[in-house]
Coordinates of C-alpha atoms in Angstrom, one line a residue:
X985 CA 8.1 -18.4 -7.8
X986 CA 10.1 -20.3 -10.5
X987 CA 10.5 -18.4 -14.1
X988 CA 8.1 -21.2 -15.7
X989 CA 5.1 -20.0 -13.4
X990 CA 5.7 -16.8 -13.2
X991 CA 3.8 -16.2 -16.8
X992 CA 2.1 -13.4 -17.8
X993 CA -2.0 -14.2 -19.4
X994 CA -3.8 -12.4 -21.8
X995 CA -6.9 -11.7 -20.8
X996 CA -10.1 -10.5 -22.3
X997 CA -12.2 -8.2 -20.8
X998 CA -14.6 -10.7 -19.4
X999 CA -12.1 -13.1 -18.2
X1000 CA -10.4 -10.0 -16.0
X1001 CA -13.8 -9.1 -14.9
X1002 CA -14.4 -12.5 -13.7
X1003 CA -10.6 -12.7 -12.0
X1004 CA -11.2 -9.2 -9.9
X1005 CA -15.1 -11.2 -8.5
X1006 CA -13.1 -14.0 -7.4
X1007 CA -10.6 -12.1 -5.4
X1008 CA -13.1 -10.2 -3.4
X1009 CA -14.9 -13.3 -2.8
X1010 CA -11.9 -14.6 -1.4
X1011 CA -10.7 -12.0 0.2
X1012 CA -14.1 -12.0 1.8
X1013 CA -14.7 -15.7 2.3
X1014 CA -11.3 -16.8 3.2
X1015 CA -10.6 -14.0 5.4
X1016 CA -6.6 -13.3 3.5
X1017 CA -5.5 -10.3 1.2
X1018 CA -5.1 -11.4 -2.0
X1019 CA -3.1 -9.4 -4.6
X1020 CA -4.8 -8.8 -7.7
X1021 CA -1.5 -8.3 -10.0
X1022 CA -0.5 -12.0 -8.6
X1023 CA -4.4 -13.2 -9.5
X1024 CA -3.7 -11.8 -13.5
X1025 CA 0.0 -12.5 -13.8
X1026 CA 1.1 -15.7 -12.0
X1027 CA -0.5 -19.0 -13.3
X1028 CA 0.5 -21.1 -9.9
X1029 CA -1.0 -18.5 -7.4
X1030 CA -3.9 -18.6 -9.6
X1031 CA -4.3 -22.0 -9.6
X1032 CA -4.0 -22.5 -5.8
X1033 CA -6.0 -19.6 -5.4
X1034 CA -9.0 -21.5 -7.3
X1035 CA -8.5 -24.5 -5.5
X1036 CA -9.0 -22.9 -2.2
X1037 CA -12.3 -21.0 -3.6
X1038 CA -13.3 -24.5 -4.5
X1039 CA -12.3 -25.7 -0.8
X1040 CA -14.7 -22.7 0.7
X1041 CA -18.1 -24.6 -0.3
X1042 CA -19.6 -21.5 -1.2
X1043 CA -22.3 -21.8 -4.2
X1044 CA -20.9 -18.5 -5.8
X1045 CA -17.1 -19.1 -5.4
X1046 CA -17.8 -22.6 -6.7
X1047 CA -19.3 -21.1 -9.6
X1048 CA -17.2 -18.7 -10.6
X1049 CA -13.9 -21.2 -9.8
X1050 CA -15.7 -22.8 -13.3
X1051 CA -17.1 -19.7 -15.0
X1052 CA -12.4 -18.6 -15.0
X1053 CA -11.8 -22.1 -15.6
X1054 CA -13.6 -22.4 -18.4
X1055 CA -12.8 -18.8 -19.7
X1056 CA -9.4 -20.0 -19.7
X1057 CA -9.9 -22.9 -22.3
X1058 CA -10.8 -20.3 -24.5
X1059 CA -9.0 -17.2 -23.9
X1060 CA -7.4 -15.7 -27.7
X1061 CA -3.9 -16.4 -27.4
X1062 CA -1.7 -13.4 -27.3
X1063 CA 2.4 -12.4 -27.4
X1064 CA 3.6 -10.6 -24.4
X1065 CA 6.3 -7.4 -25.5
X1066 CA 7.6 -5.1 -23.0
X1067 CA 5.0 -3.1 -20.9
X1068 CA 2.2 -3.3 -23.2
X1069 CA -0.1 -6.7 -24.3
X1070 CA -0.2 -7.1 -28.1
X1071 CA -2.4 -8.9 -29.7
X1072 CA -1.4 -11.0 -33.2
X1073 CA -2.4 -8.4 -35.8
X1074 CA -3.6 -10.3 -38.9
X1075 CA -5.4 -7.1 -40.5
X1076 CA -6.8 -3.9 -39.5
X1077 CA -10.2 -5.2 -39.5
X1078 CA -11.9 -5.9 -36.2
X1079 CA -11.1 -8.6 -33.4
X1080 CA -13.8 -10.8 -31.7
X1081 CA -12.4 -10.7 -27.7
X1082 CA -14.8 -13.2 -26.3
X1083 CA -17.8 -11.5 -27.6
X1084 CA -16.7 -7.8 -27.5
X1085 CA -15.8 -6.3 -30.4
X1086 CA -12.4 -4.1 -30.7
X1087 CA -10.2 -2.6 -33.2
X1088 CA -7.8 -2.6 -30.3
X1089 CA -3.9 -3.8 -32.1
X1090 CA -3.2 -4.1 -27.9
X1091 CA -5.2 -4.4 -24.1
X1092 CA -3.0 -3.3 -21.4
X1093 CA -5.5 -4.4 -17.8
X1094 CA -4.4 -1.9 -15.0
X1095 CA -7.0 -2.9 -12.4
X1096 CA -7.4 0.1 -9.5
X1097 CA -10.5 0.0 -9.8
X1098 CA -11.7 -1.3 -13.0
X1099 CA -9.1 0.2 -15.2
X1100 CA -8.2 -0.5 -18.7
X1101 CA -5.9 0.7 -21.3
X1102 CA -7.2 0.2 -24.8
X1103 CA -4.5 1.2 -27.3
X1104 CA -6.1 2.4 -30.6
X1105 CA -4.3 1.6 -34.7
X1106 CA -4.3 5.3 -35.1
X1107 CA -2.3 7.7 -37.7
X1108 CA 1.6 8.6 -37.3
X1109 CA 1.6 5.9 -34.3
X1110 CA -0.9 8.1 -32.1
X1111 CA -2.5 6.3 -29.5
X1112 CA -5.8 6.4 -27.7
X1113 CA -6.3 6.2 -23.6
X1114 CA -10.4 4.9 -22.4
X1115 CA -10.7 4.1 -19.0
X1116 CA -13.4 1.7 -18.7
X1117 CA -15.6 0.6 -15.6
X1118 CA -17.3 -2.4 -17.6
X1119 CA -17.3 -4.4 -20.6
X1120 CA -19.7 -2.4 -22.3
X1121 CA -18.7 0.7 -21.4
X1122 CA -15.6 -0.4 -23.7
X1123 CA -17.6 -1.8 -25.9
X1124 CA -19.5 1.1 -26.5
X1125 CA -16.6 3.5 -26.1
X1126 CA -14.1 2.2 -29.0
X1127 CA -16.7 1.6 -32.1
X1128 CA -15.2 4.3 -34.3
X1129 CA -12.6 7.5 -34.1
X1130 CA -15.3 9.9 -34.3
X1131 CA -16.8 8.3 -30.9
X1132 CA -13.6 8.3 -29.2
X1133 CA -13.1 12.3 -30.2
X1134 CA -9.6 12.4 -30.3
X1135 CA -7.4 15.6 -31.3
X1136 CA -5.0 14.6 -33.5
X1137 CA -1.4 15.2 -31.9
X1138 CA 0.0 18.3 -34.5
X1139 CA -3.1 20.3 -33.6
X1140 CA -1.9 19.9 -29.5
X1141 CA 0.0 22.6 -27.8
X1142 CA 2.9 21.1 -25.5
X1143 CA 3.5 22.1 -22.3
X1144 CA 6.7 23.4 -21.5
X1145 CA 7.0 22.7 -17.4
X1146 CA 5.5 20.2 -15.1
X1147 CA 1.4 20.9 -14.1
X1148 CA 3.6 19.9 -10.5
X1149 CA 6.7 17.8 -10.0
X1150 CA 7.2 15.2 -7.2
X1151 CA 10.5 14.6 -5.4
X1152 CA 11.4 11.5 -2.8
X1153 CA 11.2 8.5 -2.0
X1154 CA 12.1 5.4 -4.0
X1155 CA 9.5 3.7 -2.1
X1156 CA 6.5 5.3 -3.2
X1157 CA 7.8 6.7 -6.6
X1158 CA 8.8 3.4 -8.1
X1159 CA 5.4 2.5 -8.2
X1160 CA 2.6 3.7 -7.0
X1161 CA 3.3 7.5 -8.0
X1162 CA 3.5 6.8 -11.6
X1163 CA -0.1 4.7 -11.3
X1164 CA -1.8 7.9 -9.3
X1165 CA -0.9 10.1 -11.7
X1166 CA -1.8 8.1 -14.5
X1167 CA -5.4 6.9 -12.7
X1168 CA -5.6 11.0 -11.7
X1169 CA -5.2 12.4 -15.5
X1170 CA -8.0 9.6 -16.2
X1171 CA -10.2 10.7 -13.8
X1172 CA -9.5 14.6 -15.7
X1173 CA -11.0 13.0 -18.9
X1174 CA -7.2 12.9 -20.0
X1175 CA -6.6 10.7 -22.9
X1176 CA -3.2 9.2 -24.8
X1177 CA -1.3 8.7 -20.9
X1178 CA 2.5 7.8 -21.1
X1179 CA 5.3 7.2 -18.8
X1180 CA 8.8 7.5 -19.8
X1181 CA 11.7 7.1 -18.1
X1182 CA 14.4 9.8 -17.3
X1183 CA 17.6 10.6 -17.2
X1184 CA 18.0 7.9 -14.7
X1185 CA 15.2 4.6 -14.1
X1186 CA 14.3 6.4 -10.9
X1187 CA 13.3 9.9 -12.9
X1188 CA 10.0 9.5 -14.5
X1189 CA 7.6 11.8 -16.9
X1190 CA 3.6 11.1 -16.9
X1191 CA 2.5 12.6 -19.9
X1192 CA -1.5 12.9 -21.0
X1193 CA -3.2 15.2 -23.8
X1194 CA -5.4 17.2 -21.6
X1195 CA -7.7 20.3 -23.1
X1196 CA -6.3 20.4 -26.1
X1197 CA -2.3 20.7 -24.2
X1198 CA -0.3 18.1 -23.9
X1199 CA 0.1 18.3 -20.3
X1200 CA 2.9 16.3 -17.8
X1201 CA 3.4 15.5 -14.3
X1202 CA 7.4 15.3 -13.3
X1203 CA 8.5 11.9 -10.5
X1204 CA 12.0 11.5 -9.3
X1205 CA 12.1 9.3 -6.3
X1206 CA 16.1 9.8 -5.2
X1207 CA 14.8 8.8 -1.5
X1208 CA 12.3 11.0 1.2
X1209 CA 15.6 12.8 1.8
X1210 CA 15.4 14.4 -1.0
X1211 CA 11.6 15.4 -1.4
X1212 CA 12.8 17.8 1.6
X1213 CA 15.7 19.2 0.2
X1214 CA 13.9 20.1 -3.2
X1215 CA 11.1 21.5 -1.6
X1216 CA 13.5 23.7 0.1
X1217 CA 15.8 24.6 -2.9
X1218 CA 11.9 24.8 -5.4
X1219 CA 12.5 21.9 -7.2
X1220 CA 9.7 20.3 -6.1
X1221 CA 5.6 21.2 -5.4
X1222 CA 5.0 18.1 -3.7
X1223 CA 7.4 16.3 -1.3
X1224 CA 6.8 11.7 -1.1
X1225 CA 8.5 10.2 2.0
X1226 CA 8.7 6.9 3.7
X1227 CA 9.3 8.3 6.7
X1228 CA 7.8 11.2 8.9
X1229 CA 9.3 14.4 8.5
X1230 CA 12.1 14.9 10.9
X1231 CA 11.7 18.0 13.4
X1232 CA 14.8 19.5 11.8
X1233 CA 13.1 18.9 8.1
X1234 CA 10.2 20.6 9.3
X1235 CA 11.9 23.7 11.6
X1236 CA 13.6 24.7 7.9
X1237 CA 10.2 24.6 5.8
X1238 CA 8.3 26.2 8.2
X1239 CA 8.7 29.7 6.9
X1240 CA 8.6 28.5 3.5
X1241 CA 6.7 26.0 3.3
X1242 CA 4.2 26.1 6.5
X1243 CA 4.0 23.9 9.2
X1244 CA 4.4 20.1 7.1
X1245 CA 3.2 18.2 10.1
X1246 CA 0.0 19.7 10.1
X1247 CA -3.4 18.2 8.6
X1248 CA -3.7 19.7 5.1
X1249 CA -0.2 19.2 4.7
X1250 CA 0.8 16.1 6.1
X1251 CA -0.8 13.0 4.3
X1252 CA -1.0 9.5 4.5
X1253 CA -1.5 7.9 1.4
X1254 CA -0.7 4.5 2.5
X1255 CA 1.0 1.7 4.5
X1256 CA 4.0 -0.5 4.0
X1257 CA 5.7 -3.4 6.4
X1258 CA 9.4 -3.4 6.7
X1259 CA 9.6 -7.2 6.3
X1260 CA 12.3 -8.8 7.9
X1261 CA 13.6 -11.4 5.2
X1262 CA 16.0 -14.5 5.6
X1263 CA 17.4 -17.1 3.3
X1264 CA 14.9 -20.0 2.2
X1265 CA 16.5 -22.6 5.0
X1266 CA 16.6 -20.7 8.0
X1267 CA 14.9 -22.4 10.6
X1268 CA 14.3 -19.6 12.3
X1269 CA 10.6 -18.2 12.5
X1270 CA 10.8 -15.3 14.3
X1271 CA 13.2 -12.3 15.9
X1272 CA 13.0 -9.7 18.3
X1273 CA 14.0 -6.2 17.4
X1274 CA 16.7 -6.4 19.8
X1275 CA 17.8 -9.1 18.5
X1276 CA 17.8 -7.2 15.1
X1277 CA 20.3 -4.5 16.7
X1278 CA 22.8 -7.2 17.5
X1279 CA 22.6 -8.3 14.0
X1280 CA 22.3 -5.7 12.0
X1281 CA 25.3 -3.6 14.1
X1282 CA 27.6 -6.8 14.2
X1283 CA 27.2 -7.7 17.6
X1284 CA 26.0 -11.1 16.8
X1285 CA 27.6 -12.5 13.7
X1286 CA 26.8 -16.4 13.7
X1287 CA 22.7 -18.0 13.7
X1288 CA 23.6 -20.5 17.0
X1289 CA 24.2 -17.2 18.9
X1290 CA 20.4 -17.1 18.2
X1291 CA 19.0 -20.6 18.2
X1292 CA 19.9 -20.9 15.0
X1293 CA 21.9 -23.2 12.9
X1294 CA 26.2 -22.6 13.3
X1295 CA 26.7 -20.5 10.5
X1296 CA 28.0 -16.9 9.7
X1297 CA 25.1 -14.2 9.6
X1298 CA 25.8 -12.4 6.2
X1299 CA 23.9 -8.8 6.4
X1300 CA 21.9 -6.8 3.1
X1301 CA 20.9 -3.6 3.4
X1302 CA 19.2 -0.6 1.3
X1303 CA 21.4 1.6 0.1
X1304 CA 21.9 5.4 2.1
X1305 CA 19.3 7.5 0.1
X1306 CA 16.3 4.9 0.2
X1307 CA 13.6 5.8 3.0
X1308 CA 13.5 1.5 3.5
X1309 CA 17.2 2.3 4.6
X1310 CA 15.9 5.7 6.7
X1311 CA 12.6 3.8 8.1
X1312 CA 14.7 0.9 9.5
X1313 CA 17.5 2.9 10.9
X1314 CA 14.9 5.1 12.9
X1315 CA 12.8 2.2 14.0
X1316 CA 15.5 -0.2 14.5
X1317 CA 19.3 1.3 15.1
X1318 CA 18.6 4.9 16.3
X1319 CA 16.4 4.4 19.2
X1320 CA 19.7 1.4 20.7
X1321 CA 22.4 3.6 19.9
X1322 CA 23.2 1.2 17.3
X1323 CA 25.2 1.5 13.6
X1324 CA 24.4 -0.6 10.9
X1325 CA 27.3 -2.8 10.3
X1326 CA 30.5 -2.3 8.0
X1327 CA 30.2 -5.6 6.3
X1328 CA 27.0 -4.7 5.1
X1329 CA 25.7 -5.1 1.2
X1330 CA 24.0 -2.2 0.7
X1331 CA 22.0 -2.9 -2.3
X1332 CA 19.7 0.2 -3.9
X1333 CA 17.0 -2.3 -5.6
X1334 CA 14.2 -3.4 -3.4
X1335 CA 14.4 -6.6 -6.1
X1336 CA 17.7 -7.1 -6.0
X1337 CA 18.3 -6.9 -3.1
X1338 CA 15.5 -9.6 -1.8
X1339 CA 16.4 -12.6 -4.3
X1340 CA 19.8 -12.6 -3.3
X1341 CA 18.6 -12.5 0.2
X1342 CA 16.5 -15.8 -0.7
X1343 CA 19.7 -17.0 -2.4
X1344 CA 22.8 -16.6 0.3
X1345 CA 22.9 -19.3 3.2
X1346 CA 22.9 -17.3 6.4
X1347 CA 21.8 -13.6 5.1
X1348 CA 19.4 -11.5 6.2
X1349 CA 18.0 -8.3 5.0
X1350 CA 14.8 -5.6 5.4
X1351 CA 12.8 -4.8 2.4
X1352 CA 9.3 -3.3 1.9
X1353 CA 6.6 -6.1 2.2
X1354 CA 5.3 -6.1 -1.8
X1355 CA 9.4 -7.0 -2.0
X1356 CA 9.5 -10.4 0.0
X1357 CA 9.4 -12.6 -3.1
X1358 CA 10.9 -16.1 -2.6
X1359 CA 12.9 -15.1 0.6
X1360 CA 12.1 -16.5 3.7
X1361 CA 9.3 -14.0 6.4
X1362 CA 10.2 -13.7 9.6
X1363 CA 7.9 -13.2 12.4
X1364 CA 9.1 -9.7 14.6
X1365 CA 8.4 -8.5 18.4
X1366 CA 8.8 -5.1 19.6
X1367 CA 10.8 -7.2 22.5
X1368 CA 11.9 -10.1 24.2
X1369 CA 8.1 -10.5 25.8
X1370 CA 5.9 -8.7 23.5
X1371 CA 4.0 -11.3 20.8
X1372 CA 5.9 -12.0 17.6
X1373 CA 3.9 -10.8 14.8
X1374 CA 4.2 -11.2 10.7
X1375 CA 3.6 -8.7 8.9
X1376 CA 0.6 -9.2 7.0
X1377 CA -1.6 -6.4 5.0
X1378 CA -4.3 -6.4 8.4
X1379 CA -1.6 -6.1 11.1
X1380 CA 0.1 -3.6 9.0
X1381 CA -3.4 -2.0 8.5
X1382 CA -3.4 -0.8 11.9
X1383 CA 0.1 -1.0 12.2
X1384 CA -0.3 -3.8 15.5
X1385 CA 2.9 -4.8 13.4
X1386 CA 6.2 -3.5 15.3
X1387 CA 8.1 -3.1 11.9
X1388 CA 4.8 -0.6 10.0
X1389 CA 5.6 2.7 8.6
X1390 CA 3.5 5.2 6.9
X1391 CA 4.0 6.9 3.5
X1392 CA 3.6 10.5 3.0
X1393 CA 2.4 13.4 0.7
X1394 CA 3.8 16.7 1.9
X1395 CA 2.1 19.4 0.8
X1396 CA 3.9 22.9 1.3
X1397 CA 0.5 25.2 2.5
X1398 CA 2.5 28.2 1.7
X1399 CA 2.5 29.1 -2.4
X1400 CA 0.0 25.4 -3.0
X1401 CA 0.1 23.9 -6.1
X1402 CA -3.9 24.0 -7.0
X1403 CA -2.5 20.5 -8.8
X1404 CA -0.7 18.6 -6.9
X1405 CA -3.4 19.8 -3.7
X1406 CA -6.4 17.9 -6.4
X1407 CA -3.6 15.1 -7.1
X1408 CA -3.6 14.5 -2.8
X1409 CA -7.2 14.2 -3.1
X1410 CA -7.7 12.2 -5.6
X1411 CA -4.9 10.1 -4.2
X1412 CA -6.7 9.5 -0.6
X1413 CA -10.3 8.4 -2.6
X1414 CA -11.7 4.6 -2.3
X1415 CA -10.5 4.7 -6.1
X1416 CA -6.7 6.0 -5.5
X1417 CA -6.8 3.7 -2.6
X1418 CA -7.4 0.8 -4.8
X1419 CA -4.3 1.8 -6.9
X1420 CA -2.1 1.4 -3.9
X1421 CA -3.7 -2.1 -2.6
X1422 CA -3.4 -3.6 -6.4
X1423 CA 0.8 -3.0 -6.4
X1424 CA 1.1 -4.8 -3.0
X1425 CA 0.9 -1.9 -0.3
X1426 CA -1.6 -1.7 2.0
X1427 CA -4.6 1.1 1.6
X1428 CA -6.6 3.1 4.5
X1429 CA -9.5 1.1 2.8
X1430 CA -11.5 -0.3 5.7
X1431 CA -11.2 -3.8 5.8
X1432 CA -12.5 -6.6 8.8
X1433 CA -10.3 -9.0 10.3
X1434 CA -9.7 -11.0 13.2
X1435 CA -7.0 -10.0 15.7
X1436 CA -3.7 -12.3 15.9
X1437 CA -4.2 -13.8 19.5
X1438 CA -7.1 -13.4 20.8
X1439 CA -5.6 -14.0 24.1
X1440 CA -4.2 -11.0 24.5
X1441 CA -7.2 -9.2 25.3
X1442 CA -7.9 -8.7 28.8
X1443 CA -11.5 -10.9 29.7
X1444 CA -13.8 -7.9 30.1
X1445 CA -12.9 -7.0 26.0
X1446 CA -12.9 -11.0 25.3
X1447 CA -16.4 -11.2 26.2
X1448 CA -17.2 -7.7 24.6
X1449 CA -16.2 -8.4 20.9
X1450 CA -16.8 -12.4 21.3
X1451 CA -18.7 -12.1 18.3
X1452 CA -17.7 -9.1 16.5
X1453 CA -15.3 -8.9 13.9
X1454 CA -11.9 -5.6 14.0
X1455 CA -11.2 -3.4 12.1
X1456 CA -8.3 -2.2 9.8
X1457 CA -7.7 1.1 12.0
X1458 CA -6.4 2.2 14.8
X1459 CA -7.0 5.7 15.9
X1460 CA -3.8 7.2 17.5
X1461 CA -2.7 10.4 19.1
X1462 CA -0.5 12.9 18.8
X1463 CA 2.5 12.7 21.4
X1464 CA 1.7 13.0 24.6
X1465 CA -2.1 14.2 24.5
X1466 CA -5.2 13.2 22.8
X1467 CA -5.7 15.2 20.1
X1468 CA -5.6 12.7 16.9
X1469 CA -2.4 12.5 14.9
X1470 CA -3.6 13.1 10.7
X1471 CA -4.0 9.8 9.8
X1472 CA -7.0 9.3 12.5
X1473 CA -8.4 12.8 11.6
X1474 CA -8.9 10.9 7.7
X1475 CA -9.7 7.4 9.3
X1476 CA -12.9 9.2 11.2
X1477 CA -14.2 10.5 7.7
X1478 CA -13.6 6.6 6.1
X1479 CA -15.1 4.7 9.6
X1480 CA -18.1 7.5 8.7
X1481 CA -18.5 6.4 5.4
X1482 CA -17.4 3.0 6.1
X1483 CA -20.7 2.4 8.5
X1484 CA -23.1 4.0 6.2
X1485 CA -23.3 1.4 4.6
X1486 CA -22.6 -1.5 6.8
X1487 CA -25.6 -0.3 9.0
X1488 CA -27.0 -1.5 11.2
X1489 CA -24.0 -2.8 12.5
X1490 CA -22.3 -0.5 16.0
X1491 CA -19.0 0.4 16.4
X1492 CA -17.0 -0.8 19.8
X1493 CA -14.0 1.5 20.9
X1494 CA -11.4 0.2 23.3
X1495 CA -8.6 2.4 24.1
X1496 CA -5.2 2.1 25.3
X1497 CA -2.9 3.4 26.9
X1498 CA 1.5 3.2 27.9
X1499 CA 2.7 1.1 30.8
X1500 CA 4.7 4.9 31.7
X1501 CA 2.9 6.1 35.0
X1502 CA 0.6 5.2 36.9
X1503 CA -1.4 2.6 36.1
X1504 CA -5.4 4.2 37.7
X1505 CA -4.1 7.6 35.2
X1506 CA -3.3 5.3 32.7
X1507 CA -6.7 3.5 32.7
X1508 CA -8.0 7.3 32.9
X1509 CA -6.4 8.2 30.0
X1510 CA -7.4 4.9 27.9
X1511 CA -11.1 6.0 28.5
X1512 CA -10.5 9.0 27.3
X1513 CA -9.3 8.4 24.4
X1514 CA -11.9 6.2 23.8
X1515 CA -14.4 9.0 24.5
X1516 CA -12.2 11.4 22.4
X1517 CA -12.7 9.6 19.2
X1518 CA -16.9 8.5 20.3
X1519 CA -17.2 12.1 20.2
X1520 CA -16.1 12.4 17.0
X1521 CA -18.4 10.5 15.2
X1522 CA -21.2 11.5 17.6
X1523 CA -20.4 14.8 16.0
X1524 CA -20.2 13.1 12.6
X1525 CA -24.4 10.7 13.3
X1526 CA -22.3 7.7 14.4
X1527 CA -23.2 6.6 17.6
X1528 CA -20.8 3.6 19.5
X1529 CA -22.3 0.6 21.1
X1530 CA -19.2 0.4 23.6
X1531 CA -17.0 3.5 24.5
X1532 CA -14.3 2.3 27.0
X1533 CA -11.2 1.9 28.3
X1534 CA -8.8 -0.8 29.5
X1535 CA -5.4 0.7 30.4
X1536 CA -2.1 -0.3 29.7
X1537 CA -3.2 -4.1 28.8
X1538 CA -2.5 -5.9 25.7
X1539 CA 0.7 -4.0 25.1
X1540 CA 1.8 -4.5 21.8
X1541 CA 5.5 -3.0 22.5
X1542 CA 7.7 -2.5 25.4
X1543 CA 6.5 1.5 27.0
X1544 CA 10.3 1.6 27.7
X1545 CA 11.0 3.0 24.3
X1546 CA 9.3 6.4 22.4
X1547 CA 8.3 4.2 19.7
X1548 CA 6.9 1.8 22.0
X1549 CA 4.4 4.4 23.7
X1550 CA 2.6 5.4 21.0
X1551 CA 2.2 1.7 19.3
X1552 CA 0.8 1.4 22.9
X1553 CA -1.2 4.5 22.9
X1554 CA -4.8 3.7 20.9
X1555 CA -8.0 3.0 20.0
X1556 CA -9.1 -0.2 18.2
X1557 CA -12.0 0.0 16.6
X1558 CA -13.8 -3.6 16.4
X1559 CA -17.8 -3.6 14.7
X1560 CA -20.9 -5.6 16.4

């Protein structure tokens, strides 16, 4: 997107409400993920979305499009400075905005379940942070300073140490963790919430006025490996990681923190897809993971060797401390016992890497899904014989995409920090997960969608799901067992809530196995896995319509690798 199209638009509360509804309705009717920040900030993206909404021929969507366009024509003029939207201040008198009265000199919209920050022009530069769920709440909440119930800064007690320290992944810590902490403070009724940079760009502190104190939470995002070293060295109370804890790290921390792979300690807070990107003119549209191994190890050096143009391959990679690099290394290079080519350009910033690859002919790199920007996105297959799948929010959410990854919080079970525990619980709520979604990662909130390829499934299953929709979760199991893993346990509760809201629809469960060993035994195991999930749901008052096993049919990856076998051992969830 060229800079001229990437303008910030200045919104009143009513327009933001319309755009939020536009996002939700379009997702329902167009069956596509729509990042709210793109709708708010990118005029070209928003214009294209409005056109698509009109083409849906839905009366409600059509009316919404015309409402948005009319409101855009009459919107208040504003100037953008830094991270805040500041209205042109003519006086301290009340400014009218789309019918809503406000004494605010600035509005910063953060849509994570209708979050609205309204900064009031208080004495001595003080600011007061309000949370609003609806426009009417904004209107009533900011009428007078007395109603805001603020406490002058001079009367507050400033904390000398953080409520807790969360260290680790840059992928989690750059945007997601600060936004979650801000919203967590809001949920507790805190005011004057600020995020400030520390000694380096990856060190932040989020502060807030809470119960007569100025409290803060420390966020250091130096890479996933630092989550575990800092927990070990008492430098953090909560770890954040864009890969699962390694066995060696788990063993080192057992005596100090408990088993961090157990429920209560290991928390999946969202998902991300490792996107493989190339320059914008690359004619190839898909690659297999073995191709990636050859490219990134330097075995293949020209695109013509893979059926592309006669052009040297230029490899880009994230830096050594990056969880993105760690995930790429563990998913692509390590299983093949390969190493990154020495000539690879290592870049610390995800955004900078993406932009560099997009512009350089012959370039290829890997990046988190939110950072693709203008680069060309490749469909990826686990093997030459597997289906090539594009990374989308749905295929990452189901973990069908072979380079999907989970994002984690690790909470020690020994000497647990109570504030950190409450924060982790908040992050798993629907409100916390909406923030995951809004910054461009993939939440665990359940959505419906269609499989990437219906003919992929055996005929019996196709018949049973002819009028069904697939849900965006797969139940997976601990290695070598039919015991649900930590994400699956959390997903059970999400599924129960989803079915309660969507009654009288019924659940259909389909179990799958890898292809190692005897075919009949694999089919029996796939049935047992579906039945395990069925029993968990029955215990929670949900009675599945179907619980079948289809054995080693419809493999997502080759069963010759442990990662491939893990992907194939799953229970898919459909509703009818």
